Every structure is written in C-alpha cells, then in structure tokens.
C-alpha cells in the first residue's frame, strides 16, 4: 500500500513539495516562476508563439512513486525553448548524468588517459549577427585545430560546448568554447606537451585573429586525495562542463535590456549546435546510446530511462496555479 497520501506535501489541495529521499527539494516552483518571467518578456516583445509555449511549460506535473520511496516525474509537457529556465534546468540534469556516464566509461576503457579542460575565447561581439557569425567561426576553427598533427597525435577524443556570457556594462556578448580533451599519457612527454602559449598560438592561427586571444588550459584532477579516481574525475568534470541556464542574464530588473538580450540570443542561437564530440568520447556515446543535453528530446527522464518495475502503485498530479504562484496537488 502506498503511503503517499499521508504525506502533507503530496496531499490533495496542498502545495507540492517534491522532496527527494536524500532530503533535497526539487526546485519546480522557482523554475516555473522564472519561466513565467521569460514568458512575460516574450509577450511584450510580441513573440506570441514563444510566449504561449513558454508560459505553458510544465504546467501539470504527474509523478509516480518508486520502490525507493520517492517520486519520479512521469509525465509533463516541456516547451523546449532554448532560453526557458525550466527546460534549461532539466537539460542541466541530463548533461550531468551524461558526463558522469561518459567519463566513467572512458576511464574504464582507457585508465591511463588524462583529461584537459580548454577554454577558448575571442573578443566580445555586439550584435546578434556578429555573435552568430563568431560562434560558427569558432566551432569550425576548433575542428580544424584538433586535426593538427601536434594535437591529433595525443588526442583520444574531445567533448566541446559553447557558452555565451553577457556584459551588461557595454551590452556585449562573450562567446567561448569549453572543451574537455581526453589525451593519452604521452601528451605530457617533453616533445608532445602543448602549453598555454602553444594553445593560444594555435587558436589565434585557426581563428585568423590579429590579436592574442584569451586561452585557458588546465589539467582536470580529482580534488580529494584518495578519492576513487574515476569518482574524483567525474566531479571535476561536472564542474567544468555544465549546461547552465544563464537566465540571470535576461531576467533582471531592467526589462528593456532583458528584451534586447532575449532577441539577440534567440537569433544568434538559431540552428546552432551547443555541443559536439569526437574519438573515444563519441564512440562511448554511441555504444552506450547516451544523449547529451543537446541531443536529448526527453526532458522527463533526465537520468536514463526508468525501469517500469521500479514504480509502485500511486500517482500524483500537481497543477500550476497562477493566482497563488505555486503547484497545488490535484488528486
Ligand atoms: Zn520550458
């Protein structure tokens, strides 16, 4: 017999408080409020189609109880707008699960491999058009750079993501690539090693820049001494390659500025790929049928498909109520 109805936070007519067995509260309400903030801006911008879809995102949540005693989201509708805070949060969970599985598997197959975290930037851009052009140029240059013999010979695979930050002081955008490179241990041999200066030169060359770009390189190391190495690597990687919702860049007190950023980002990101991979990382991704935040269409099951047998009887449905600004349990 399920005991879920005895818990006040899952009782009919009460506010939903989705709490994991670990005690961690799931931020449904705060994400929904942020998505509604985005919707409000879209409405003012007369992006009506987007407005309707974002404002309907995760309106009704259906959970099923698991044998473990907590609830798992079973069904809802997500708008999948690239800027939606609710959807970005779900994607960040997918990304986190994805990175964990990939890193553990690569570590199993290539225990001697090492991981390097590379950040490649160019000068800030000021318009959607410039930003879009720069992003395309950067992904192309990155591919070319990785094909260079000096890089290729020790590279086992890469995983790269695009990130954009907004500088509100002068309303410019900084676009950068974060790349996680899996290299063989021979990379660290004297003649093979590429230091920051070499990476900077390579990036400058392939981007055809007339200035010295900011390039950062660091070795990914497990933080805690004695931590099981693959676990340590996983948490270090988690910290470096995130799928982050940058809603604080376009949901602020300044409505006019927000609208400009939303318009620019929507235009610049159209048709762009957020991530790509190669080599052993791509192979592991394909063999394990793992999808990252970019590829996954399923924002309900963010940590792999559930086993139907893990559910016990009992379903709860929570609906968003605009008047009180929260989810209320319906059944
Ligand atoms: Zn959404």
GROMACS .gro file of C-alpha atoms and ligand atoms in nm:
model
  332
    1UNK     CA    1   0.000   0.000   0.000
    2UNK     CA    2   0.129   0.338  -0.090
    3UNK     CA    3   0.157   0.591   0.188
    4UNK     CA    4   0.197   0.899  -0.029
    5UNK     CA    5  -0.141   1.048   0.056
    6UNK     CA    6  -0.043   1.056   0.420
    7UNK     CA    7   0.238   1.299   0.345
    8UNK     CA    8   0.100   1.653   0.369
    9UNK     CA    9   0.317   1.790   0.086
   10UNK     CA   10   0.163   1.539  -0.154
   11UNK     CA   11  -0.193   1.571  -0.025
   12UNK     CA   12  -0.483   1.696  -0.228
   13UNK     CA   13  -0.525   2.071  -0.223
   14UNK     CA   14  -0.183   2.130  -0.066
   15UNK     CA   15   0.120   2.295  -0.215
   16UNK     CA   16   0.350   2.049  -0.388
   17UNK     CA   17   0.678   1.996  -0.214
   18UNK     CA   18   0.871   1.745  -0.416
   19UNK     CA   19   1.145   1.623  -0.187
   20UNK     CA   20   1.395   1.353  -0.280
   21UNK     CA   21   1.467   1.073  -0.043
   22UNK     CA   22   1.800   1.244   0.021
   23UNK     CA   23   1.605   1.537   0.162
   24UNK     CA   24   1.680   1.761  -0.133
   25UNK     CA   25   1.387   1.970  -0.251
   26UNK     CA   26   1.327   1.979  -0.626
   27UNK     CA   27   1.303   2.339  -0.750
   28UNK     CA   28   0.983   2.309  -0.957
   29UNK     CA   29   0.830   2.627  -0.822
   30UNK     CA   30   1.132   2.854  -0.862
   31UNK     CA   31   1.199   2.732  -1.216
   32UNK     CA   32   0.835   2.775  -1.315
   33UNK     CA   33   0.837   3.131  -1.177
   34UNK     CA   34   1.146   3.212  -1.383
   35UNK     CA   35   0.988   3.065  -1.696
   36UNK     CA   36   0.685   3.285  -1.641
   37UNK     CA   37   0.917   3.585  -1.613
   38UNK     CA   38   1.062   3.493  -1.950
   39UNK     CA   39   0.710   3.450  -2.091
   40UNK     CA   40   0.617   3.797  -1.974
   41UNK     CA   41   0.909   3.946  -2.166
   42UNK     CA   42   0.827   3.742  -2.476
   43UNK     CA   43   0.473   3.873  -2.466
   44UNK     CA   44   0.592   4.233  -2.458
   45UNK     CA   45   0.825   4.156  -2.746
   46UNK     CA   46   0.522   4.025  -2.937
   47UNK     CA   47   0.684   3.684  -2.976
   48UNK     CA   48   0.338   3.537  -2.924
   49UNK     CA   49   0.407   3.178  -3.028
   50UNK     CA   50   0.702   3.155  -2.793
   51UNK     CA   51   0.507   3.334  -2.522
   52UNK     CA   52   0.227   3.077  -2.530
   53UNK     CA   53   0.461   2.783  -2.536
   54UNK     CA   54   0.693   2.905  -2.257
   55UNK     CA   55   0.403   3.005  -2.033
   56UNK     CA   56   0.256   2.654  -2.068
   57UNK     CA   57   0.585   2.481  -1.984
   58UNK     CA   58   0.548   2.214  -1.711
   59UNK     CA   59   0.201   2.337  -1.625
   60UNK     CA   60   0.084   1.998  -1.497
   61UNK     CA   61   0.323   1.751  -1.336
   62UNK     CA   62   0.244   1.383  -1.297
   63UNK     CA   63   0.460   1.182  -1.059
   64UNK     CA   64   0.476   0.813  -0.983
   65UNK     CA   65   0.606   0.669  -0.665
   66UNK     CA   66   0.909   0.443  -0.680
   67UNK     CA   67   1.006   0.145  -0.467
   68UNK     CA   68   1.281   0.361  -0.323
   69UNK     CA   69   1.007   0.570  -0.164
   70UNK     CA   70   1.040   0.892  -0.354
   71UNK     CA   71   0.857   1.030  -0.653
   72UNK     CA   72   0.973   1.037  -1.006
   73UNK     CA   73   0.837   1.268  -1.270
   74UNK     CA   74   0.631   1.053  -1.500
   75UNK     CA   75   0.471   1.295  -1.741
   76UNK     CA   76   0.454   1.663  -1.828
   77UNK     CA   77   0.491   1.891  -2.127
   78UNK     CA   78   0.809   2.095  -2.165
   79UNK     CA   79   0.830   2.384  -2.412
   80UNK     CA   80   1.196   2.315  -2.504
   81UNK     CA   81   1.263   2.680  -2.576
   82UNK     CA   82   1.638   2.735  -2.564
   83UNK     CA   83   1.608   3.018  -2.314
   84UNK     CA   84   1.341   2.860  -2.091
   85UNK     CA   85   1.475   2.833  -1.733
   86UNK     CA   86   1.260   2.527  -1.659
   87UNK     CA   87   1.387   2.342  -1.967
   88UNK     CA   88   1.746   2.456  -1.913
   89UNK     CA   89   1.735   2.315  -1.564
   90UNK     CA   90   1.609   1.978  -1.693
   91UNK     CA   91   1.883   1.987  -1.956
   92UNK     CA   92   2.147   2.056  -1.694
   93UNK     CA   93   2.035   1.736  -1.519
   94UNK     CA   94   2.064   1.542  -1.845
   95UNK     CA   95   2.408   1.689  -1.900
   96UNK     CA   96   2.525   1.595  -1.556
   97UNK     CA   97   2.409   1.234  -1.596
   98UNK     CA   98   2.561   1.219  -1.943
   99UNK     CA   99   2.904   1.346  -1.833
  100UNK     CA  100   2.913   1.103  -1.542
  101UNK     CA  101   2.841   0.803  -1.763
  102UNK     CA  102   3.086   0.912  -2.033
  103UNK     CA  103   3.375   0.987  -1.802
  104UNK     CA  104   3.334   0.663  -1.606
  105UNK     CA  105   3.320   0.456  -1.922
  106UNK     CA  106   3.620   0.625  -2.085
  107UNK     CA  107   3.813   0.581  -1.762
  108UNK     CA  108   3.727   0.210  -1.766
  109UNK     CA  109   3.845   0.169  -2.124
  110UNK     CA  110   4.150   0.395  -2.102
  111UNK     CA  111   4.260   0.402  -1.738
  112UNK     CA  112   4.584   0.582  -1.826
  113UNK     CA  113   4.421   0.863  -2.016
  114UNK     CA  114   4.418   1.216  -1.876
  115UNK     CA  115   4.167   1.495  -1.909
  116UNK     CA  116   4.239   1.853  -2.000
  117UNK     CA  117   4.000   2.142  -1.984
  118UNK     CA  118   4.046   2.405  -2.250
  119UNK     CA  119   3.865   2.739  -2.271
  120UNK     CA  120   3.889   2.932  -2.597
  121UNK     CA  121   3.762   3.285  -2.634
  122UNK     CA  122   3.759   3.571  -2.878
  123UNK     CA  123   3.684   3.941  -2.835
  124UNK     CA  124   3.330   4.035  -2.737
  125UNK     CA  125   3.064   4.084  -3.002
  126UNK     CA  126   2.794   4.350  -3.002
  127UNK     CA  127   2.509   4.231  -3.223
  128UNK     CA  128   2.317   3.910  -3.283
  129UNK     CA  129   2.463   3.890  -3.631
  130UNK     CA  130   2.822   3.927  -3.510
  131UNK     CA  131   2.764   3.675  -3.234
  132UNK     CA  132   2.613   3.420  -3.470
  133UNK     CA  133   2.899   3.457  -3.717
  134UNK     CA  134   3.159   3.430  -3.443
  135UNK     CA  135   3.004   3.115  -3.299
  136UNK     CA  136   3.012   2.945  -3.639
  137UNK     CA  137   3.371   3.054  -3.699
  138UNK     CA  138   3.477   2.924  -3.358
  139UNK     CA  139   3.331   2.575  -3.397
  140UNK     CA  140   3.490   2.548  -3.741
  141UNK     CA  141   3.830   2.669  -3.614
  142UNK     CA  142   3.812   2.429  -3.322
  143UNK     CA  143   3.757   2.131  -3.552
  144UNK     CA  144   4.048   2.236  -3.770
  145UNK     CA  145   4.272   2.290  -3.470
  146UNK     CA  146   4.200   1.939  -3.341
  147UNK     CA  147   4.305   1.795  -3.677
  148UNK     CA  148   4.653   1.946  -3.646
  149UNK     CA  149   4.918   1.679  -3.610
  150UNK     CA  150   5.050   1.832  -3.288
  151UNK     CA  151   4.705   1.798  -3.129
  152UNK     CA  152   4.579   1.488  -3.306
  153UNK     CA  153   4.869   1.262  -3.214
  154UNK     CA  154   4.784   1.251  -2.843
  155UNK     CA  155   4.414   1.326  -2.859
  156UNK     CA  156   4.183   1.035  -2.779
  157UNK     CA  157   3.867   1.242  -2.809
  158UNK     CA  158   3.703   1.570  -2.720
  159UNK     CA  159   3.373   1.700  -2.596
  160UNK     CA  160   3.307   2.066  -2.652
  161UNK     CA  161   3.029   2.305  -2.557
  162UNK     CA  162   2.951   2.665  -2.642
  163UNK     CA  163   2.888   2.926  -2.378
  164UNK     CA  164   2.781   3.287  -2.402
  165UNK     CA  165   2.803   3.543  -2.126
  166UNK     CA  166   2.654   3.889  -2.134
  167UNK     CA  167   2.842   4.201  -2.033
  168UNK     CA  168   2.572   4.447  -1.937
  169UNK     CA  169   2.814   4.736  -1.887
  170UNK     CA  170   2.857   4.781  -2.259
  171UNK     CA  171   2.588   4.537  -2.382
  172UNK     CA  172   2.827   4.297  -2.543
  173UNK     CA  173   2.850   3.920  -2.561
  174UNK     CA  174   3.140   3.698  -2.484
  175UNK     CA  175   3.129   3.372  -2.668
  176UNK     CA  176   3.360   3.093  -2.569
  177UNK     CA  177   3.418   2.727  -2.624
  178UNK     CA  178   3.481   2.489  -2.338
  179UNK     CA  179   3.644   2.169  -2.444
  180UNK     CA  180   3.723   1.863  -2.247
  181UNK     CA  181   4.009   1.680  -2.412
  182UNK     CA  182   4.087   1.323  -2.333
  183UNK     CA  183   4.458   1.271  -2.406
  184UNK     CA  184   4.697   0.980  -2.383
  185UNK     CA  185   4.968   1.000  -2.120
  186UNK     CA  186   5.223   1.062  -2.396
  187UNK     CA  187   5.080   1.414  -2.423
  188UNK     CA  188   5.289   1.505  -2.120
  189UNK     CA  189   5.616   1.396  -2.276
  190UNK     CA  190   5.852   1.681  -2.339
  191UNK     CA  191   5.819   1.700  -2.717
  192UNK     CA  192   5.444   1.646  -2.721
  193UNK     CA  193   5.328   1.878  -2.447
  194UNK     CA  194   5.131   2.184  -2.553
  195UNK     CA  195   5.148   2.465  -2.302
  196UNK     CA  196   4.918   2.764  -2.280
  197UNK     CA  197   5.132   2.961  -2.523
  198UNK     CA  198   5.109   2.685  -2.785
  199UNK     CA  199   4.731   2.655  -2.749
  200UNK     CA  200   4.697   3.032  -2.773
  201UNK     CA  201   4.901   3.039  -3.093
  202UNK     CA  202   4.703   2.753  -3.243
  203UNK     CA  203   4.375   2.920  -3.162
  204UNK     CA  204   4.491   3.256  -3.295
  205UNK     CA  205   4.605   3.091  -3.618
  206UNK     CA  206   4.289   2.890  -3.684
  207UNK     CA  207   4.061   3.180  -3.590
  208UNK     CA  208   4.273   3.406  -3.815
  209UNK     CA  209   4.292   3.672  -3.541
  210UNK     CA  210   4.509   3.982  -3.545
  211UNK     CA  211   4.522   3.989  -3.165
  212UNK     CA  212   4.621   3.745  -2.891
  213UNK     CA  213   4.307   3.570  -2.764
  214UNK     CA  214   4.244   3.460  -2.407
  215UNK     CA  215   4.300   3.087  -2.381
  216UNK     CA  216   4.296   2.887  -2.064
  217UNK     CA  217   4.418   2.534  -2.012
  218UNK     CA  218   4.407   2.318  -1.705
  219UNK     CA  219   4.455   1.958  -1.612
  220UNK     CA  220   4.142   1.801  -1.466
  221UNK     CA  221   4.238   1.644  -1.137
  222UNK     CA  222   4.035   1.468  -0.871
  223UNK     CA  223   4.007   1.715  -0.586
  224UNK     CA  224   4.016   1.497  -0.286
  225UNK     CA  225   4.320   1.292  -0.213
  226UNK     CA  226   4.248   0.920  -0.202
  227UNK     CA  227   3.910   0.968  -0.366
  228UNK     CA  228   3.841   0.686  -0.605
  229UNK     CA  229   3.998   0.823  -0.918
  230UNK     CA  230   3.701   0.785  -1.153
  231UNK     CA  231   3.466   0.948  -0.898
  232UNK     CA  232   3.709   1.232  -0.846
  233UNK     CA  233   3.733   1.284  -1.218
  234UNK     CA  234   3.357   1.280  -1.255
  235UNK     CA  235   3.308   1.557  -1.003
  236UNK     CA  236   3.592   1.761  -1.151
  237UNK     CA  237   3.442   1.722  -1.498
  238UNK     CA  238   3.095   1.808  -1.368
  239UNK     CA  239   3.232   2.137  -1.251
  240UNK     CA  240   3.392   2.221  -1.580
  241UNK     CA  241   3.132   2.119  -1.837
  242UNK     CA  242   2.792   2.232  -1.724
  243UNK     CA  243   2.482   2.303  -1.916
  244UNK     CA  244   2.396   2.619  -1.739
  245UNK     CA  245   2.089   2.823  -1.762
  246UNK     CA  246   2.200   3.182  -1.778
  247UNK     CA  247   1.856   3.319  -1.706
  248UNK     CA  248   2.012   3.580  -1.477
  249UNK     CA  249   2.145   3.736  -1.800
  250UNK     CA  250   1.798   3.813  -1.933
  251UNK     CA  251   1.565   3.805  -1.636
  252UNK     CA  252   1.665   4.113  -1.440
  253UNK     CA  253   1.508   4.433  -1.313
  254UNK     CA  254   1.584   4.601  -1.643
  255UNK     CA  255   1.304   4.496  -1.877
  256UNK     CA  256   1.432   4.681  -2.183
  257UNK     CA  257   1.779   4.533  -2.156
  258UNK     CA  258   1.631   4.187  -2.100
  259UNK     CA  259   1.430   4.212  -2.419
  260UNK     CA  260   1.739   4.309  -2.618
  261UNK     CA  261   1.936   4.012  -2.481
  262UNK     CA  262   1.647   3.771  -2.546
  263UNK     CA  263   1.612   3.895  -2.904
  264UNK     CA  264   1.987   3.870  -2.970
  265UNK     CA  265   2.032   3.528  -2.813
  266UNK     CA  266   1.724   3.384  -2.985
  267UNK     CA  267   1.855   3.499  -3.319
  268UNK     CA  268   2.220   3.407  -3.268
  269UNK     CA  269   2.148   3.060  -3.130
  270UNK     CA  270   1.905   2.959  -3.402
  271UNK     CA  271   2.028   2.642  -3.570
  272UNK     CA  272   2.349   2.633  -3.366
  273UNK     CA  273   2.479   2.320  -3.203
  274UNK     CA  274   2.560   2.358  -2.838
  275UNK     CA  275   2.795   2.062  -2.828
  276UNK     CA  276   2.994   1.811  -3.029
  277UNK     CA  277   3.229   1.525  -2.961
  278UNK     CA  278   3.492   1.308  -3.126
  279UNK     CA  279   3.704   0.997  -3.087
  280UNK     CA  280   3.658   0.773  -2.786
  281UNK     CA  281   3.401   1.008  -2.633
  282UNK     CA  282   3.183   0.989  -2.941
  283UNK     CA  283   3.230   0.613  -2.955
  284UNK     CA  284   3.124   0.566  -2.593
  285UNK     CA  285   2.827   0.798  -2.652
  286UNK     CA  286   2.713   0.588  -2.948
  287UNK     CA  287   2.777   0.247  -2.792
  288UNK     CA  288   2.602   0.332  -2.468
  289UNK     CA  289   2.329   0.522  -2.656
  290UNK     CA  290   2.390   0.825  -2.436
  291UNK     CA  291   2.240   1.157  -2.531
  292UNK     CA  292   2.366   1.488  -2.406
  293UNK     CA  293   2.153   1.795  -2.335
  294UNK     CA  294   2.168   1.897  -2.699
  295UNK     CA  295   2.054   1.565  -2.842
  296UNK     CA  296   1.806   1.450  -2.583
  297UNK     CA  297   1.446   1.522  -2.656
  298UNK     CA  298   1.324   1.364  -2.336
  299UNK     CA  299   1.329   1.617  -2.054
  300UNK     CA  300   1.119   1.391  -1.831
  301UNK     CA  301   1.369   1.108  -1.782
  302UNK     CA  302   1.685   1.301  -1.712
  303UNK     CA  303   1.887   1.017  -1.563
  304UNK     CA  304   1.821   0.737  -1.809
  305UNK     CA  305   1.504   0.551  -1.892
  306UNK     CA  306   1.326   0.423  -1.581
  307UNK     CA  307   1.263   0.057  -1.527
  308UNK     CA  308   0.883   0.020  -1.523
  309UNK     CA  309   0.917  -0.223  -1.234
  310UNK     CA  310   1.062   0.045  -1.015
  311UNK     CA  311   0.722   0.206  -0.971
  312UNK     CA  312   0.470   0.116  -0.705
  313UNK     CA  313   0.102   0.194  -0.725
  314UNK     CA  314   0.012   0.555  -0.682
  315UNK     CA  315   0.027   0.862  -0.893
  316UNK     CA  316   0.002   1.226  -0.800
  317UNK     CA  317  -0.079   1.517  -1.020
  318UNK     CA  318   0.019   1.873  -0.941
  319UNK     CA  319  -0.107   2.171  -1.135
  320UNK     CA  320   0.036   2.522  -1.155
  321UNK     CA  321  -0.193   2.791  -1.017
  322UNK     CA  322  -0.119   3.142  -1.135
  323UNK     CA  323  -0.327   3.306  -0.863
  324UNK     CA  324  -0.118   3.163  -0.581
  325UNK     CA  325   0.202   3.122  -0.780
  326UNK     CA  326   0.269   2.762  -0.693
  327UNK     CA  327   0.189   2.399  -0.776
  328UNK     CA  328  -0.111   2.252  -0.597
  329UNK     CA  329  -0.168   1.877  -0.569
  330UNK     CA  330  -0.479   1.787  -0.764
  331UNK     CA  331  -0.562   1.433  -0.658
  332LIG    ZN1  332   1.029   2.519  -2.100
   0.00000   0.00000   0.00000
